[in-house]
Coordinates of C-alpha atoms in Angstrom, one line a residue:
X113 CA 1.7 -52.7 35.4
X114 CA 1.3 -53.3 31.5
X115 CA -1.9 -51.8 30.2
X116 CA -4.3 -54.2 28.6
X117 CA -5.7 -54.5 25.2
X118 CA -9.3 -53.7 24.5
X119 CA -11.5 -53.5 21.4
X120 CA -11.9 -49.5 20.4
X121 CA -14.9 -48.3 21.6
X122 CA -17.1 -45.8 19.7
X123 CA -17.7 -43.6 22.6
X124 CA -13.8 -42.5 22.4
X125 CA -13.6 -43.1 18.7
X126 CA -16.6 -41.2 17.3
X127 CA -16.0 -37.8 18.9
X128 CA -12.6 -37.6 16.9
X129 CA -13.8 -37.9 13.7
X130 CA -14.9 -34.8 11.8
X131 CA -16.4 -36.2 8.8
X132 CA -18.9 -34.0 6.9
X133 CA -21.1 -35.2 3.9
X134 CA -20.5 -34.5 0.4
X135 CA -21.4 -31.6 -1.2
X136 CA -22.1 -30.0 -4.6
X137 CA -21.5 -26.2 -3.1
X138 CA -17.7 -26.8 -3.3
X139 CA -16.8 -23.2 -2.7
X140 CA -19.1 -22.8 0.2
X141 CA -16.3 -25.7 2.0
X142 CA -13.3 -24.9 0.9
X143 CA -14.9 -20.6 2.6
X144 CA -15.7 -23.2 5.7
X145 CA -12.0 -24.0 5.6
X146 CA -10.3 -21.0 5.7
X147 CA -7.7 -20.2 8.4
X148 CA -5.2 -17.5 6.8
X149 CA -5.3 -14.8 4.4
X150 CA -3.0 -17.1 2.0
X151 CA -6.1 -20.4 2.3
X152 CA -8.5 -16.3 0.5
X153 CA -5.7 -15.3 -1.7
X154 CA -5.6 -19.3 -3.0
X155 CA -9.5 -19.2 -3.7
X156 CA -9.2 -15.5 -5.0
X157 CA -6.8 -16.9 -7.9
X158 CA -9.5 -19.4 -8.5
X159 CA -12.7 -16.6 -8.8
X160 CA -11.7 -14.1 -11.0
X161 CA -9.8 -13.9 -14.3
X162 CA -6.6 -13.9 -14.6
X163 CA -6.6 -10.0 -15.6
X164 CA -8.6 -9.0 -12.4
X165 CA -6.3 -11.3 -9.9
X166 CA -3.0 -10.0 -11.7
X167 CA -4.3 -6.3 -11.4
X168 CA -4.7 -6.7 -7.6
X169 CA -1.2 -9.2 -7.2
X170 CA 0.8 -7.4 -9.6
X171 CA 3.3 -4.1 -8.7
X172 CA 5.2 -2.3 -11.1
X173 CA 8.1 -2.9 -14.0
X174 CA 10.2 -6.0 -12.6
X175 CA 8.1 -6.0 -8.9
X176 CA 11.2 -5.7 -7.0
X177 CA 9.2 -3.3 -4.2
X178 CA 6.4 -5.8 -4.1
X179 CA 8.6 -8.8 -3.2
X180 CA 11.2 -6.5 -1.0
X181 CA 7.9 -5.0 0.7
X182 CA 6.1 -8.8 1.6
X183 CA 9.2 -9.4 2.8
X184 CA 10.1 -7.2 4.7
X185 CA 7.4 -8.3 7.6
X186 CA 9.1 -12.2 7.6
X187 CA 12.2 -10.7 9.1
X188 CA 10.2 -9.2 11.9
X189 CA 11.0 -11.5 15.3
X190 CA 8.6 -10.8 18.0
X191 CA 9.9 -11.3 21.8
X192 CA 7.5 -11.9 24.0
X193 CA 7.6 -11.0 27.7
X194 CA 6.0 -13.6 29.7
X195 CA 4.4 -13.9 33.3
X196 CA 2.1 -11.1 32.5
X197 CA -1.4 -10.5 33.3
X198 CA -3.1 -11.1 29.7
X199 CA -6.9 -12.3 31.3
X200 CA -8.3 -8.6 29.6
X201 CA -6.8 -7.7 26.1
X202 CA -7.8 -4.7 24.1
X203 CA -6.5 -4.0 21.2
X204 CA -8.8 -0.9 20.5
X205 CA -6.9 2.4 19.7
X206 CA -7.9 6.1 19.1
X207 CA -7.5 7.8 15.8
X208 CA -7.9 11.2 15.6
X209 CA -10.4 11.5 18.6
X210 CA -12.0 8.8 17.9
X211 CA -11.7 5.1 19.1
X212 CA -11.6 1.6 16.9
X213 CA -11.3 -1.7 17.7
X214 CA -7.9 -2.6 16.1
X215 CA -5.0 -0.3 14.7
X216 CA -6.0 -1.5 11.0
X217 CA -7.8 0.1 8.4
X218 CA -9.1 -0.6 5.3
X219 CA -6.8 0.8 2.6
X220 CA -8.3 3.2 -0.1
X221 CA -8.1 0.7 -3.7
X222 CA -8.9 1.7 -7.3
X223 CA -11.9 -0.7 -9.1
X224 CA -13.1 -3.0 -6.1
X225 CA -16.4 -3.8 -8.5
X226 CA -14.1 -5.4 -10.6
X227 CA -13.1 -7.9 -8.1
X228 CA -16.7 -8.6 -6.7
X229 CA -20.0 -7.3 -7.9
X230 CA -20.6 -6.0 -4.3
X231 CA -17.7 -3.5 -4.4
X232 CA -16.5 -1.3 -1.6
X233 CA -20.0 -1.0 0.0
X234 CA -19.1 -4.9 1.0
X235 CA -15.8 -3.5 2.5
X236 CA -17.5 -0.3 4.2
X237 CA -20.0 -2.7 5.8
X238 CA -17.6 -4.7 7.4
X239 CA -16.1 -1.9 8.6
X240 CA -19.1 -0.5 10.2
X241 CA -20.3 -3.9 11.5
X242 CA -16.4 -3.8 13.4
X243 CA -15.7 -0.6 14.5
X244 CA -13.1 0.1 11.9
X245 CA -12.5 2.4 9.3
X246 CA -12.6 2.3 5.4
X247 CA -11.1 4.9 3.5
X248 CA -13.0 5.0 -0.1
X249 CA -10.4 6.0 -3.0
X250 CA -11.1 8.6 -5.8
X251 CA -10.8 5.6 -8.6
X252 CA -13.3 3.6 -6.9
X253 CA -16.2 2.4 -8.5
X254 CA -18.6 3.6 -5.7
X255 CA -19.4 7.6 -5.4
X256 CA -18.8 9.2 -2.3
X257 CA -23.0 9.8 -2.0
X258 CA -23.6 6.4 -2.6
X259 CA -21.6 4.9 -0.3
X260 CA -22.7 7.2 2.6
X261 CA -25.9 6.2 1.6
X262 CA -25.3 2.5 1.9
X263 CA -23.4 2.4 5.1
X264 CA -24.0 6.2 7.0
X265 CA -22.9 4.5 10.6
X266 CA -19.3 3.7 8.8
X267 CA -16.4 5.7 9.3
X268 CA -15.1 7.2 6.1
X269 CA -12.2 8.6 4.8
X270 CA -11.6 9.7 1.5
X271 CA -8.8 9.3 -0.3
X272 CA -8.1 11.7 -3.7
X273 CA -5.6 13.3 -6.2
X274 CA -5.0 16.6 -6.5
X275 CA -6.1 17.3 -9.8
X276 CA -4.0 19.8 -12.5
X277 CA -7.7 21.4 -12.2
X278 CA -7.5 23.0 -8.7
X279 CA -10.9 23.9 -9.2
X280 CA -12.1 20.6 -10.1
X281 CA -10.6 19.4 -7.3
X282 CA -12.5 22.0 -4.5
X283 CA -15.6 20.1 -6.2
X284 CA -14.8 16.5 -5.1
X285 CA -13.1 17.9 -2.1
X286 CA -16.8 19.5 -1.2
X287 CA -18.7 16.4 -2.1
X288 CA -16.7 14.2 0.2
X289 CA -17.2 17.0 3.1
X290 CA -21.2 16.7 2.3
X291 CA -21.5 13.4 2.3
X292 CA -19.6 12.9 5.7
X293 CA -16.3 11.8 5.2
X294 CA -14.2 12.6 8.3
X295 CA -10.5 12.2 7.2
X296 CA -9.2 13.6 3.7
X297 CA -6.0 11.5 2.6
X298 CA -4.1 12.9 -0.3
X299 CA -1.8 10.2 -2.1
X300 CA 1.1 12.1 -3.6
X301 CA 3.1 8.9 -4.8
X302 CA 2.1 9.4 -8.5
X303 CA 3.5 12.1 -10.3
X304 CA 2.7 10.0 -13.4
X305 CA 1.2 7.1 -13.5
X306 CA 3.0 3.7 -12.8
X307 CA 3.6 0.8 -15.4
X308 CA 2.6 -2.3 -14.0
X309 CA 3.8 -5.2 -16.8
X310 CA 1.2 -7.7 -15.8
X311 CA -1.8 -4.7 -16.7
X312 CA -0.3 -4.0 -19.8
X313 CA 0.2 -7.9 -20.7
X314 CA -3.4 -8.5 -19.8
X315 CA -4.7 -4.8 -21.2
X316 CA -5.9 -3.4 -18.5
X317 CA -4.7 -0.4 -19.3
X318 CA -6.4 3.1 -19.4
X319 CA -8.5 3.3 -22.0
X320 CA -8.7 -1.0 -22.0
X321 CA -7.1 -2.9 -24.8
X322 CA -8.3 -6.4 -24.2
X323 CA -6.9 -8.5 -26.5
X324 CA -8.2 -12.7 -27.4
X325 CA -6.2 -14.5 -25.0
X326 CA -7.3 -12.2 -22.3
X327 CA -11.5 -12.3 -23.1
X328 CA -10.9 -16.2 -23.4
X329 CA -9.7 -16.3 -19.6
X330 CA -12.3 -14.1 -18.6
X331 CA -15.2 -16.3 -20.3
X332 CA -14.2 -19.3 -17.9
X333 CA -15.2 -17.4 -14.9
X334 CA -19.1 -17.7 -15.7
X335 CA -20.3 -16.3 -12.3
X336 CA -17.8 -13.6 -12.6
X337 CA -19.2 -12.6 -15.9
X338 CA -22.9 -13.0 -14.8
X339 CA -22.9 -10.4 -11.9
X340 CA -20.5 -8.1 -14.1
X341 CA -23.0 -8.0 -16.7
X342 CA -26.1 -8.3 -14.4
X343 CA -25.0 -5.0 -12.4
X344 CA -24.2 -1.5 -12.6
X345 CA -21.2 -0.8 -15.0
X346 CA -17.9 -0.4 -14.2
X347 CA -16.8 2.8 -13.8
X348 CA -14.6 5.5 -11.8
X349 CA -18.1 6.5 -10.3
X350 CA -16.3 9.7 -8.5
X351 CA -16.5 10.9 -12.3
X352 CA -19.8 10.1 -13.5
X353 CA -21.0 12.5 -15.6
X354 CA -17.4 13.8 -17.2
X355 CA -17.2 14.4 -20.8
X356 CA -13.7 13.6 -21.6
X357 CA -12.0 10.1 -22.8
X358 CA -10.6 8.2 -20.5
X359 CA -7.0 8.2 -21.4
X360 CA -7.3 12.4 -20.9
X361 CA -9.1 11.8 -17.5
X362 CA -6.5 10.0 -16.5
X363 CA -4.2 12.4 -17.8
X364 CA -5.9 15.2 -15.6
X365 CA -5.9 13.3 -12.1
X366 CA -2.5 13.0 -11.9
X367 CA -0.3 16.3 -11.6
X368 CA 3.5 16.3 -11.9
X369 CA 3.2 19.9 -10.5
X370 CA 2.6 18.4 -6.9
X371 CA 4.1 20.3 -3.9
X372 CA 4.7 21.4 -0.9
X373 CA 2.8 24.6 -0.7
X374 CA -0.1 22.5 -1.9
X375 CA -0.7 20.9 0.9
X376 CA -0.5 23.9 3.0
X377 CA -3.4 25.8 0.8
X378 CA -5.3 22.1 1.5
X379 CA -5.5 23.0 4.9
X380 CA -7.4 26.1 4.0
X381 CA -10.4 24.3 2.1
X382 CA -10.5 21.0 4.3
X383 CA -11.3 22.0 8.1
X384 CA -10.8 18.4 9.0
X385 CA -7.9 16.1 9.4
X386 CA -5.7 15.8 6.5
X387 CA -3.3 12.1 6.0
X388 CA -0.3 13.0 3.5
X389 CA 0.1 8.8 1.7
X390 CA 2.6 7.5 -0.3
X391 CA 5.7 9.7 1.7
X392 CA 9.1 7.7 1.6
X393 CA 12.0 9.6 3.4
X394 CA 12.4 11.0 6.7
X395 CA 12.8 14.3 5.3
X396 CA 9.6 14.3 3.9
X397 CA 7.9 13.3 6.5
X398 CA 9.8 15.9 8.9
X399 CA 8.4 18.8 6.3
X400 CA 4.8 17.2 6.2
X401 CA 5.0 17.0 10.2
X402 CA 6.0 21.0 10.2
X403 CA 3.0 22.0 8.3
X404 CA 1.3 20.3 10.4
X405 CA -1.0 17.8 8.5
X406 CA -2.6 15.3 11.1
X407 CA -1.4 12.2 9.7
X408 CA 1.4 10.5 7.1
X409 CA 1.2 7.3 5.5
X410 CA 4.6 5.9 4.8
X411 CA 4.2 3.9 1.4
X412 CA 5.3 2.8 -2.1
X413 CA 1.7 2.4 -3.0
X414 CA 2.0 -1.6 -2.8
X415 CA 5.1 -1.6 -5.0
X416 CA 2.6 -0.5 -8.1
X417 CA 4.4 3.0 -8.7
X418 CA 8.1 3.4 -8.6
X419 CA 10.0 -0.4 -8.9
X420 CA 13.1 -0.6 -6.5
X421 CA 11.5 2.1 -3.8
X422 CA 12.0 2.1 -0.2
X423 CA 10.4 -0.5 2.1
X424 CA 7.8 1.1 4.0
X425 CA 8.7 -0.8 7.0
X426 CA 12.1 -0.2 7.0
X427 CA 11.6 3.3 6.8
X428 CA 9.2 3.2 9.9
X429 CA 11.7 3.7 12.7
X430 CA 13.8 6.4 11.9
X431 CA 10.5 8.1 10.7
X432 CA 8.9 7.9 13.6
X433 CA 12.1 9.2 15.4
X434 CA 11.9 12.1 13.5
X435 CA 8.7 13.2 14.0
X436 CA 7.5 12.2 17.4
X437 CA 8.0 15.5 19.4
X438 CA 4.8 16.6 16.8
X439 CA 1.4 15.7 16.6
X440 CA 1.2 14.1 13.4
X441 CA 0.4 10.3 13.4
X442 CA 2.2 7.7 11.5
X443 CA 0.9 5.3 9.6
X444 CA 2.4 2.5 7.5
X445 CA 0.8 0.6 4.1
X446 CA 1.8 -2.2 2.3
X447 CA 2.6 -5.9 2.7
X448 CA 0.7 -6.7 5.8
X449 CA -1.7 -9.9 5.2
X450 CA -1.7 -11.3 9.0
X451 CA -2.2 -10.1 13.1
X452 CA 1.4 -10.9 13.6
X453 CA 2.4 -8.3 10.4
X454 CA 0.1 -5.4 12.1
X455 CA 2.1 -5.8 15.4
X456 CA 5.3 -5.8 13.7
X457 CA 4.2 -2.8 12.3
X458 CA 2.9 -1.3 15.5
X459 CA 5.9 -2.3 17.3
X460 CA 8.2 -0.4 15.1
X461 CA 6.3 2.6 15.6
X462 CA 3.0 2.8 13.4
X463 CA 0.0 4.5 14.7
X464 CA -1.7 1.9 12.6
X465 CA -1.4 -0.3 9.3
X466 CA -3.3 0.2 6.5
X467 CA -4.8 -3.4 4.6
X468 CA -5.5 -3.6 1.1
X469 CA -4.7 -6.8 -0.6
X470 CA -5.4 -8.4 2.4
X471 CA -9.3 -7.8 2.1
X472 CA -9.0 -7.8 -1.6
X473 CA -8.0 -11.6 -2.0
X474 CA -11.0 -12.0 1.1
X475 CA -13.4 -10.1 -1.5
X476 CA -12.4 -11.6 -4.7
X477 CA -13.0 -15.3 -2.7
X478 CA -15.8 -14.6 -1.0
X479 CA -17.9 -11.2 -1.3
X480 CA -18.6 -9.5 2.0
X481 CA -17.7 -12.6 4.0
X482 CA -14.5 -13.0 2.4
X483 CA -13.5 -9.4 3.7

């Protein structure tokens, strides 16, 4: 029997449509829009100056890591088994004692204020408000204080350098213990400082050397300007209050003397747990594992230090091999900016993946909500 013809009716027509009207609040839609991390990153490049979005894109010398890093996860094939009971999913996991809802935390990143006026207090809350953790960084423009005053419910890990001035260093280790930090995660992936080409292009460099090309981009990002001006300056606010330049700060935080027996004399001033980041060999993370530090990060800090490093996730594996008759936990960082990237990751052995571009790009396009 051959159907008939008939005139459309609106009753079947009108329910399709998904018109909305017009509106002068442009970025509030294309927020309304957003499906991926890539539709954030997009509007991110579109926010901030060119300086600030390079600073948070860009990885060091010729970027080689970065790009080997990112894609590194698009290899990753997923094989589902099917004809299993999936009605109740949880995808909550404990971390040292203590449980989360998802094997992902917010990565420790250097001047978040830079990228949004609301800075890592934004990330922190979004952390509390889900049950997951943010770990604050030493070159963060939030102190330690100040953001356990803005989000005390959040859990919060500090991540620091171990400065050439050990005694220096007890002091920040001490303010993060006061202030509540659970987790102290030492990043000993920067021996010296890295040179990323697009900072040094744009001069965003330590101290700053701005030159016209680079003020002129940043003076078509009016909003961006408004709230940079209209707020607390920018600074690393871990080191309010010290004396010296910048360039010889800098200078200090970093120590080329790093070692081994370093991070067993940690253990005797930090009674909590202790995450070793930025390890990239096996037999590092073997040694680390012996000592008995609670957790290791296997990273190449985003592909911003040391061009032509190991992939984190390729490394994964065999480290996890290696060290899974002990109790240290594994973590990975680096390249994941999707759900299917943090179960590649935890199917290759992570404990859990650190984010940080990920909620960078959400920050950068949208605040708080963005993250």
């Amino acid at each position: 029997m051959k159907s008939k013809r008939q005139l459309p009716s609106p009753r079947f027509v009108l329910p399709l449509i998904n018109w909305g009207f017009p509106t002068l609040r442009r970025h509030k839609a294309r927020m309304s829009k957003v499906v991926t991390v890539r539709d954030l990153q997009k509007i991110a490049r579109t926010r901030v100056p060119k300086a600030v979005y390079d600073y948070v894109e860009g990885g060091a010398h010729e970027e080689i890591s970065l790009a080997r890093t990112a894609n590194a996860f698009l290899r990753v094939e997923l094989q589902p088994n099917v004809l299993r009971d999936i009605s109740n999913v949880d995808t909550s996991i404990e971390i040292f004692g203590k449980k989360t809802a998802m094997p992902v935390i917010f990565a420790p990143t250097g001047y978040t204020r830079m990228m949004h006026h609301t800075g890592e207090p934004a990330v922190a809350e979004v952390a509390e408000r889900n049950n997951l953790v943010y770990c604050l960084s030493t070159m963060g423009t939030t102190a330690p204080d100040d953001l356990a005053a803005a989000v005390p419910g959040a859990r919060r890990w500090y991540q620091f350098y171990l400065m050439k001035d050990r005694q220096a260093s007890l002091g920040f280790i001490k303010r993060a213990k006061d202030t509540g930090f659970e987790v102290l995660m030492l990043t000993v992936d920067t021996p010296v400082s890295g040179v990323r080409a697009r900072d040094i292009r744009n001069g965003l460099t330590v101290p700053p050397k701005i030159g016209l090309k680079t003020f002129l981009d940043m003076t078509t990002k009016p909003n961006w300007w408004m709230n940079l001006l209209t707020t607390a300056p920018l600074e690393f606010a871990a080191f309010r209050g010290y004396k010296e330049p910048l360039a010889q700060l800098a200078a200090k935080i970093y120590d080329p003397t790093l070692n081994f027996e370093d991070i067993s004399w940690l253990r005797t001033v930090w009674d909590g747990p202790i995450i070793i980041k930025g390890v990239q060999s096996v037999s590092d993370a073997e040694k680390l594992a012996d000592i008995g530090v609670h957790g290791i990060v296997l990273s190449n800090h985003g592909g911003r230090q040391l061009d032509r490093s190991v992939v984190p996730l390729e490394l994964l594996p065999s480290s996890k091999a290696a060290i899974s008759d002990t109790a240290t936990q594994l973590f990975i960082d680096g390249g994941a900016l999707s759900g299917s990237d943090i179960v590649g990751g935890i199917g290759l052995g992570a404990d859990a993946v650190l984010v940080g571009r990920a909620y960078l790009y959400g920050i950068m396009a949208g605040g708080e909500a963005g993250v």
